[in-house]
Amino acid sequence: MQFVKEYTNLIGGHILQCVTVALLVDQVVMSFHECGGNVGDDVCIPLPHWVAEIGRSNPEIFFTDREGRRNPECLSWGIDKERVLRGRTAVEVYFDYMRSFRVEFDDFFEDGIISMVEVGLGPCGELRYPSCPVKHGWRYPGIGEFQCYDQYMLKSLRKAAEMRGHSFWARGPDNAGSYNSQPHETGFFCDGGDYDGYYGRFFLNWYSQVLLNHGDRVLSLAKLAFDGTCITAKLPGIHWWYKAASHAAELTAGYYNPCNRDGYTAIATMLQKHGAALSFSCAEHHILEQQDHLREALADPRGLVWQVLNAAWDVSIPIASENAFLCHDRVGYNKILDNVKPVNDPDGRHFSSFTYHRLSPLLMERQNFMEFERFVKRMHG
C-alpha cells in the first residue's frame, strides 16, 4: 500500500538527496524540506548533509525572522536565483533532482504506475513561508512572524522599494508583534492598522509576490521534468484570524488575503498556467468549528475552504485533498465526504483525489477499520 524510499543521486559531482519520496499507489511527493519539529511530526529527517554544510558557513540561505533566528526547514526563496549551492541556484538544484528522478524511474512513469507528482514548494511541502515554527516557540493561534530577514530576501525588498521610489520602505514592519501575538495587540495587524496603509500594502504585495514567483519558477521546471504527468501544489488551511479584518496569520504566511482583497485567485491562476492541480489540506477543519479555541481565534475554516475552492474552480483546475488530522469516526469521514463530493453542488463539482494520511495501528482496530472501509466505498461510490 505504501513504501517510502530514500533516493540519492550523484548529479554534477554533488550528492542531491530528497528528504523522502513517498509512493502511494500512483502518487509521488517531491520533498525539498526538513521533516520534523512541526505539529503531527513523529519522525525527523533533516535537509541533506551537503546543504546543512553550506548553511553552517552561509546561514543566510535559510529563512530568517526579525530577531535573526534561522529556520533550516527549507531554503529561502531569496536564493532561487543565487548561485550559492556549490555553483548552482536553489531552483537548479530542485530541477536537477526532479529530472534525475524522472529518468531513474522512467518505467514507473511509462507504465502509468506513477500518474501524479506533488511538488514541494516550501515548509511541509506547502507553498507558504515558515511563519509559524514550533521550534521558535509558536503556538496556536499565534499570528506568526514575517520571514524575510535573510540577506537575499532583504536585497529583493530593497530593489522593490527603490523601484517604487521609496528606498526607506526597504524594511520589514517594526510593529507586527511576535509569533504568539494576536492581531489587536499589534499596530500592524489591528483594525485600521498599518497593514492597510501605503507602506503596509507595498510590503505585503512584495512579500506575497515573492511566494507567487517561487511557485511559478519551480512548477515551470516541474512541468518540464514531468511532461505528461499531472503535477500538484499543496496549500495549507490557515483558518485562524480569518474573521479578523487583517487575516494576520495568512499575511505572515504569504497570502495577501485581508478582508478587502482576494489573495488566492492569483495563486490559482498561476497553477492553471502550469496545468497543476491544487492540493488543499483544510478539507475537514470545519469539523472543529464549534470548539471554543476556534471561536476565540476568530477562525472560520468553512469560509476559508469556500474561498480557496472557488478560486480553483473559477479557473477550472483540479483539486486534490488530504486529511490534516487523525480521523477514525463516521462523523469526521462524513464531513470529509461533504467537502470532497458535495451533494448539492449545482455544477456537480468535486475533488479529483483524496489522500488519507497517518496510517497507524489505531486505524487497524476492528471498529475503526470498518468505518474506514465504509468511507473508502462511499468515496468511490
Short mmCIF file of C-alpha atoms in Angstrom, two decimals:
data_model
loop_
_atom_site.label_atom_id
_atom_site.label_comp_id
_atom_site.label_asym_id
_atom_site.label_seq_id
_atom_site.Cartn_x
_atom_site.Cartn_y
_atom_site.Cartn_z
CA MET A 1 0.00 0.00 0.00
CA GLN A 2 2.84 2.41 0.68
CA PHE A 3 6.57 2.48 0.52
CA VAL A 4 8.97 5.26 1.39
CA LYS A 5 12.27 5.33 -0.43
CA GLU A 6 15.38 7.41 0.18
CA TYR A 7 16.50 8.38 -3.30
CA THR A 8 20.10 9.54 -3.66
CA ASN A 9 21.58 10.57 -6.97
CA LEU A 10 25.02 11.85 -7.97
CA ILE A 11 24.48 14.99 -10.03
CA GLY A 12 27.36 17.12 -11.27
CA GLY A 13 29.65 15.74 -8.62
CA HIS A 14 27.32 16.62 -5.77
CA ILE A 15 25.06 14.36 -3.78
CA LEU A 16 21.45 15.51 -4.02
CA GLN A 17 19.17 13.69 -1.62
CA CYS A 18 15.46 14.21 -1.33
CA VAL A 19 14.13 14.12 2.21
CA THR A 20 11.54 11.47 1.33
CA VAL A 21 9.80 10.21 -1.73
CA ALA A 22 6.55 8.52 -0.81
CA LEU A 23 4.83 6.40 -3.42
CA LEU A 24 1.15 5.92 -2.64
CA VAL A 25 -0.05 3.58 -5.38
CA ASP A 26 0.29 6.23 -8.10
CA GLN A 27 1.44 9.44 -6.41
CA VAL A 28 4.95 10.61 -5.54
CA VAL A 29 5.90 13.57 -3.40
CA MET A 30 8.98 15.66 -4.15
CA SER A 31 10.02 16.80 -0.68
CA PHE A 32 12.55 19.63 -0.59
CA HIS A 33 12.05 20.36 3.10
CA GLU A 34 13.00 19.06 6.52
CA CYS A 35 10.57 16.67 8.18
CA GLY A 36 10.24 17.02 11.95
CA GLY A 37 9.53 19.64 14.57
CA ASN A 38 6.03 20.59 13.44
CA VAL A 39 2.56 19.57 14.57
CA GLY A 40 1.90 15.90 13.77
CA ASP A 41 5.54 15.04 13.00
CA ASP A 42 6.78 11.86 14.66
CA VAL A 43 9.98 11.43 12.65
CA CYS A 44 12.90 13.73 11.92
CA ILE A 45 14.60 13.84 8.53
CA PRO A 46 16.81 16.91 8.08
CA LEU A 47 17.87 18.56 4.85
CA PRO A 48 20.74 16.77 3.05
CA HIS A 49 24.11 16.90 4.76
CA TRP A 50 25.75 18.89 1.98
CA VAL A 51 23.07 21.61 2.25
CA ALA A 52 23.48 21.80 6.04
CA GLU A 53 27.23 22.10 5.50
CA ILE A 54 26.74 25.12 3.23
CA GLY A 55 24.28 26.54 5.75
CA ARG A 56 26.87 26.46 8.52
CA SER A 57 29.17 28.75 6.55
CA ASN A 58 26.35 30.78 5.00
CA PRO A 59 23.23 30.71 7.23
CA GLU A 60 21.65 33.38 5.00
CA ILE A 61 20.39 30.57 2.76
CA PHE A 62 17.66 29.87 5.33
CA PHE A 63 14.51 31.83 6.11
CA THR A 64 15.13 34.30 8.93
CA ASP A 65 12.81 36.19 11.28
CA ARG A 66 13.15 39.73 12.63
CA GLU A 67 15.23 38.57 15.63
CA GLY A 68 17.70 36.82 13.32
CA ARG A 69 16.56 33.27 14.11
CA ARG A 70 17.22 30.92 11.20
CA ASN A 71 14.82 28.21 10.11
CA PRO A 72 16.54 25.22 8.46
CA GLU A 73 13.26 23.58 7.39
CA CYS A 74 13.82 24.61 3.79
CA LEU A 75 15.83 27.03 1.68
CA SER A 76 14.94 30.70 1.49
CA TRP A 77 13.27 31.73 -1.74
CA GLY A 78 15.81 34.56 -1.79
CA ILE A 79 18.36 32.10 -3.24
CA ASP A 80 16.10 30.79 -6.01
CA LYS A 81 18.38 32.58 -8.49
CA GLU A 82 21.57 32.93 -6.40
CA ARG A 83 24.49 30.57 -7.14
CA VAL A 84 25.26 29.74 -3.54
CA LEU A 85 24.79 25.94 -3.62
CA ARG A 86 28.17 24.82 -4.94
CA GLY A 87 27.73 26.85 -8.08
CA ARG A 88 24.02 26.17 -8.53
CA THR A 89 20.90 28.13 -7.69
CA ALA A 90 18.23 26.58 -5.49
CA VAL A 91 15.87 26.27 -8.46
CA GLU A 92 18.56 24.46 -10.46
CA VAL A 93 19.01 22.00 -7.59
CA TYR A 94 15.27 21.31 -7.50
CA PHE A 95 15.18 20.80 -11.27
CA ASP A 96 18.26 18.55 -11.33
CA TYR A 97 16.60 16.35 -8.74
CA MET A 98 13.23 16.19 -10.47
CA ARG A 99 14.78 15.48 -13.86
CA SER A 100 17.01 12.76 -12.42
CA PHE A 101 14.07 11.17 -10.59
CA ARG A 102 12.05 11.13 -13.81
CA VAL A 103 14.88 9.37 -15.66
CA GLU A 104 15.63 6.90 -12.86
CA PHE A 105 12.00 5.81 -12.53
CA ASP A 106 11.15 6.02 -16.23
CA ASP A 107 9.46 2.58 -16.25
CA PHE A 108 7.08 3.61 -13.46
CA PHE A 109 6.04 6.70 -15.41
CA GLU A 110 5.75 4.94 -18.77
CA ASP A 111 3.66 2.14 -17.26
CA GLY A 112 1.35 4.63 -15.57
CA ILE A 113 2.21 3.42 -12.07
CA ILE A 114 3.20 6.99 -11.22
CA SER A 115 0.47 9.27 -12.54
CA MET A 116 0.70 12.22 -10.15
CA VAL A 117 3.61 14.19 -8.68
CA GLU A 118 3.18 16.58 -5.76
CA VAL A 119 5.92 19.21 -5.94
CA GLY A 120 7.32 20.56 -2.68
CA LEU A 121 7.28 24.36 -2.63
CA GLY A 122 8.15 25.25 0.98
CA PRO A 123 7.94 24.04 4.58
CA CYS A 124 5.95 20.80 4.89
CA GLY A 125 5.91 20.82 1.10
CA GLU A 126 3.39 23.69 1.13
CA LEU A 127 3.55 26.94 -0.82
CA ARG A 128 3.92 29.22 2.21
CA TYR A 129 6.51 30.93 4.37
CA PRO A 130 7.54 29.07 7.56
CA SER A 131 5.76 31.73 9.60
CA CYS A 132 4.61 29.51 12.47
CA PRO A 133 7.59 27.33 13.52
CA VAL A 134 7.02 25.36 16.70
CA LYS A 135 10.80 25.26 17.22
CA HIS A 136 10.78 29.05 17.64
CA GLY A 137 8.00 28.98 20.21
CA TRP A 138 4.92 29.46 18.04
CA ARG A 139 1.70 28.06 19.45
CA TYR A 140 -1.80 28.13 18.00
CA PRO A 141 -3.41 30.63 17.48
CA GLY A 142 -0.42 32.96 17.25
CA ILE A 143 -0.28 35.17 14.16
CA GLY A 144 3.26 34.09 13.31
CA GLU A 145 6.07 36.31 12.04
CA PHE A 146 7.29 37.52 8.66
CA GLN A 147 10.25 35.51 7.34
CA CYS A 148 12.11 37.97 5.13
CA TYR A 149 15.26 38.91 7.01
CA ASP A 150 17.96 36.86 5.31
CA GLN A 151 20.28 38.99 3.18
CA TYR A 152 18.89 37.69 -0.11
CA MET A 153 15.27 38.49 0.72
CA LEU A 154 16.28 41.90 2.03
CA LYS A 155 18.14 42.55 -1.21
CA SER A 156 14.94 41.82 -3.12
CA LEU A 157 12.98 44.12 -0.79
CA ARG A 158 15.49 46.94 -1.29
CA LYS A 159 15.22 46.59 -5.05
CA ALA A 160 11.42 46.71 -4.90
CA ALA A 161 11.46 49.79 -2.63
CA GLU A 162 13.91 51.60 -4.91
CA MET A 163 11.81 50.82 -7.98
CA ARG A 164 8.80 52.24 -6.13
CA GLY A 165 10.81 55.38 -5.38
CA HIS A 166 10.69 54.92 -1.59
CA SER A 167 14.01 53.39 -0.55
CA PHE A 168 13.14 53.91 3.14
CA TRP A 169 10.46 51.21 2.71
CA ALA A 170 13.21 48.58 2.37
CA ARG A 171 12.45 47.10 5.80
CA GLY A 172 10.07 44.72 7.48
CA PRO A 173 7.28 46.06 9.73
CA ASP A 174 8.52 47.04 13.20
CA ASN A 175 5.09 46.77 14.86
CA ALA A 176 3.91 43.34 13.70
CA GLY A 177 4.21 41.65 17.10
CA SER A 178 5.75 38.24 17.70
CA TYR A 179 4.88 34.61 16.96
CA ASN A 180 2.17 34.33 19.59
CA SER A 181 0.68 37.81 19.35
CA GLN A 182 -2.97 38.39 18.49
CA PRO A 183 -3.90 40.93 15.77
CA HIS A 184 -5.37 43.51 18.14
CA GLU A 185 -2.14 43.53 20.15
CA THR A 186 -0.12 44.89 17.21
CA GLY A 187 -0.04 48.20 15.39
CA PHE A 188 0.35 46.47 12.04
CA PHE A 189 -2.48 43.90 12.14
CA CYS A 190 -5.09 45.63 14.33
CA ASP A 191 -8.27 47.01 12.78
CA GLY A 192 -7.22 50.11 10.86
CA GLY A 193 -3.57 49.09 11.30
CA ASP A 194 -0.58 49.71 9.08
CA TYR A 195 -1.25 46.59 7.01
CA ASP A 196 -3.79 48.70 5.09
CA GLY A 197 -1.62 51.83 4.80
CA TYR A 198 0.63 52.81 1.90
CA TYR A 199 3.74 51.12 3.27
CA GLY A 200 1.83 48.08 4.51
CA ARG A 201 0.24 47.48 1.12
CA PHE A 202 3.62 47.84 -0.59
CA PHE A 203 5.31 45.41 1.79
CA LEU A 204 2.56 42.78 1.66
CA ASN A 205 2.37 42.97 -2.12
CA TRP A 206 6.13 42.35 -2.35
CA TYR A 207 6.07 39.58 0.27
CA SER A 208 3.22 37.70 -1.41
CA GLN A 209 4.71 38.23 -4.88
CA VAL A 210 7.93 36.51 -3.80
CA LEU A 211 5.82 33.49 -2.81
CA LEU A 212 3.99 33.56 -6.14
CA ASN A 213 7.23 33.90 -8.11
CA HIS A 214 8.77 30.94 -6.28
CA GLY A 215 5.82 28.71 -7.08
CA ASP A 216 5.87 29.89 -10.70
CA ARG A 217 9.59 29.08 -11.14
CA VAL A 218 9.55 25.64 -9.55
CA LEU A 219 6.32 24.50 -11.20
CA SER A 220 7.51 25.62 -14.65
CA LEU A 221 10.51 23.30 -14.24
CA ALA A 222 8.41 20.52 -12.72
CA LYS A 223 6.16 20.67 -15.78
CA LEU A 224 9.26 20.33 -17.95
CA ALA A 225 10.69 17.44 -15.92
CA PHE A 226 7.41 15.51 -15.66
CA ASP A 227 5.91 16.32 -19.03
CA GLY A 228 2.71 14.35 -19.49
CA THR A 229 2.25 13.62 -15.77
CA CYS A 230 -0.16 15.51 -13.52
CA ILE A 231 1.62 17.78 -11.04
CA THR A 232 0.10 19.24 -7.89
CA ALA A 233 0.98 22.03 -5.47
CA LYS A 234 -0.05 21.98 -1.82
CA LEU A 235 -1.62 24.84 0.15
CA PRO A 236 -2.34 24.77 3.90
CA GLY A 237 -5.59 25.82 5.53
CA ILE A 238 -4.61 28.82 7.69
CA HIS A 239 -8.06 29.46 9.08
CA TRP A 240 -7.29 31.24 12.38
CA TRP A 241 -7.91 35.02 12.44
CA TYR A 242 -9.85 34.61 9.18
CA LYS A 243 -12.68 36.65 10.71
CA ALA A 244 -10.30 39.45 11.72
CA ALA A 245 -10.06 42.24 9.15
CA SER A 246 -6.34 41.78 8.54
CA HIS A 247 -6.29 37.95 8.31
CA ALA A 248 -2.97 38.27 10.14
CA ALA A 249 -1.93 34.59 10.16
CA GLU A 250 -2.46 34.38 6.41
CA LEU A 251 -0.44 37.54 5.82
CA THR A 252 2.66 36.28 7.65
CA ALA A 253 2.39 33.01 5.70
CA GLY A 254 2.44 34.94 2.42
CA TYR A 255 -1.25 35.01 1.48
CA TYR A 256 -2.24 38.62 0.87
CA ASN A 257 -5.85 37.99 1.76
CA PRO A 258 -7.23 40.66 4.11
CA CYS A 259 -10.97 41.24 4.17
CA ASN A 260 -10.76 43.78 1.31
CA ARG A 261 -8.58 41.73 -1.05
CA ASP A 262 -8.66 38.23 -2.60
CA GLY A 263 -5.30 36.54 -2.05
CA TYR A 264 -5.99 33.13 -3.59
CA THR A 265 -7.09 33.88 -7.16
CA ALA A 266 -3.56 34.82 -8.23
CA ILE A 267 -2.25 31.51 -6.85
CA ALA A 268 -4.97 29.51 -8.61
CA THR A 269 -4.22 31.35 -11.88
CA MET A 270 -0.52 30.56 -11.52
CA LEU A 271 -1.34 26.86 -11.02
CA GLN A 272 -3.57 26.91 -14.08
CA LYS A 273 -0.71 28.38 -16.12
CA HIS A 274 1.33 25.24 -15.44
CA GLY A 275 -1.54 22.77 -15.67
CA ALA A 276 -1.10 21.98 -11.97
CA ALA A 277 -3.76 20.74 -9.58
CA LEU A 278 -4.32 22.27 -6.15
CA SER A 279 -3.81 20.05 -3.11
CA PHE A 280 -5.59 21.65 -0.15
CA SER A 281 -5.25 20.34 3.40
CA CYS A 282 -8.15 22.10 5.13
CA ALA A 283 -10.99 19.88 3.95
CA GLU A 284 -12.09 18.67 7.37
CA HIS A 285 -11.20 21.65 9.56
CA HIS A 286 -14.80 22.78 9.85
CA ILE A 287 -15.42 19.64 11.93
CA LEU A 288 -13.99 21.66 14.78
CA GLU A 289 -15.91 24.87 14.17
CA GLN A 290 -17.84 24.77 17.42
CA GLN A 291 -14.80 24.38 19.64
CA ASP A 292 -14.07 27.30 21.92
CA HIS A 293 -10.48 27.77 20.83
CA LEU A 294 -11.58 28.31 17.23
CA ARG A 295 -14.15 30.91 18.25
CA GLU A 296 -11.59 32.74 20.36
CA ALA A 297 -9.17 32.79 17.41
CA LEU A 298 -11.87 34.24 15.11
CA ALA A 299 -11.33 31.17 12.96
CA ASP A 300 -13.54 30.33 10.01
CA PRO A 301 -12.46 27.04 8.42
CA ARG A 302 -15.64 26.82 6.34
CA GLY A 303 -15.19 30.33 4.96
CA LEU A 304 -11.57 29.66 4.05
CA VAL A 305 -12.42 26.36 2.35
CA TRP A 306 -15.17 28.05 0.36
CA GLN A 307 -12.86 30.86 -0.80
CA VAL A 308 -9.95 28.63 -1.83
CA LEU A 309 -12.09 26.04 -3.59
CA ASN A 310 -13.97 28.68 -5.56
CA ALA A 311 -10.70 30.34 -6.59
CA ALA A 312 -9.60 26.98 -8.00
CA TRP A 313 -12.93 26.10 -9.60
CA ASP A 314 -13.20 29.55 -11.21
CA VAL A 315 -10.08 28.79 -13.28
CA SER A 316 -11.05 25.13 -13.77
CA ILE A 317 -8.09 23.45 -12.09
CA PRO A 318 -8.43 20.03 -10.40
CA ILE A 319 -8.49 19.91 -6.60
CA ALA A 320 -6.90 17.19 -4.52
CA SER A 321 -7.06 16.98 -0.75
CA GLU A 322 -5.85 15.14 2.32
CA ASN A 323 -6.74 14.91 5.98
CA ALA A 324 -4.83 17.27 8.25
CA PHE A 325 -5.76 15.38 11.44
CA LEU A 326 -6.29 11.79 12.54
CA CYS A 327 -9.78 10.65 11.63
CA HIS A 328 -11.37 7.33 12.60
CA ASP A 329 -15.06 8.11 13.17
CA ARG A 330 -18.08 8.33 10.92
CA VAL A 331 -18.81 11.99 11.71
CA GLY A 332 -15.32 13.00 10.63
CA TYR A 333 -15.43 10.89 7.48
CA ASN A 334 -18.83 12.31 6.54
CA LYS A 335 -17.52 15.85 6.87
CA ILE A 336 -14.63 14.98 4.53
CA LEU A 337 -17.08 13.46 2.05
CA ASP A 338 -19.27 16.58 2.20
CA ASN A 339 -16.30 18.63 1.00
CA VAL A 340 -14.79 16.17 -1.44
CA LYS A 341 -18.11 15.21 -3.04
CA PRO A 342 -20.63 17.98 -2.27
CA VAL A 343 -24.08 16.53 -2.82
CA ASN A 344 -25.90 19.77 -3.59
CA ASP A 345 -23.38 21.49 -5.86
CA PRO A 346 -25.46 22.63 -8.89
CA ASP A 347 -22.47 22.19 -11.20
CA GLY A 348 -21.58 18.72 -9.94
CA ARG A 349 -18.09 19.83 -8.88
CA HIS A 350 -15.97 17.51 -6.77
CA PHE A 351 -12.34 16.86 -5.84
CA SER A 352 -10.22 14.84 -8.23
CA SER A 353 -8.47 12.82 -5.50
CA PHE A 354 -8.08 12.41 -1.75
CA THR A 355 -5.02 11.12 0.14
CA TYR A 356 -5.57 9.52 3.54
CA HIS A 357 -2.70 10.32 5.91
CA ARG A 358 -1.46 8.82 9.15
CA LEU A 359 -1.98 5.10 8.68
CA SER A 360 -1.50 3.68 12.18
CA PRO A 361 -2.25 0.61 14.33
CA LEU A 362 -5.24 2.52 15.72
CA LEU A 363 -6.80 2.58 12.25
CA MET A 364 -6.46 -1.20 12.03
CA GLU A 365 -8.62 -1.79 15.10
CA ARG A 366 -11.78 -3.60 14.04
CA GLN A 367 -14.37 -0.83 14.50
CA ASN A 368 -12.09 1.88 13.13
CA PHE A 369 -11.21 -0.19 10.08
CA MET A 370 -14.88 -0.91 9.40
CA GLU A 371 -15.58 2.84 9.41
CA PHE A 372 -12.57 3.40 7.14
CA GLU A 373 -13.81 0.70 4.75
CA ARG A 374 -17.22 2.36 4.63
CA PHE A 375 -15.54 5.74 3.97
CA VAL A 376 -13.49 4.35 1.07
CA LYS A 377 -16.57 2.74 -0.50
CA ARG A 378 -18.51 6.00 -0.28
CA MET A 379 -15.56 7.91 -1.70
CA HIS A 380 -15.58 5.66 -4.77
CA GLY A 381 -19.34 5.20 -4.93
#
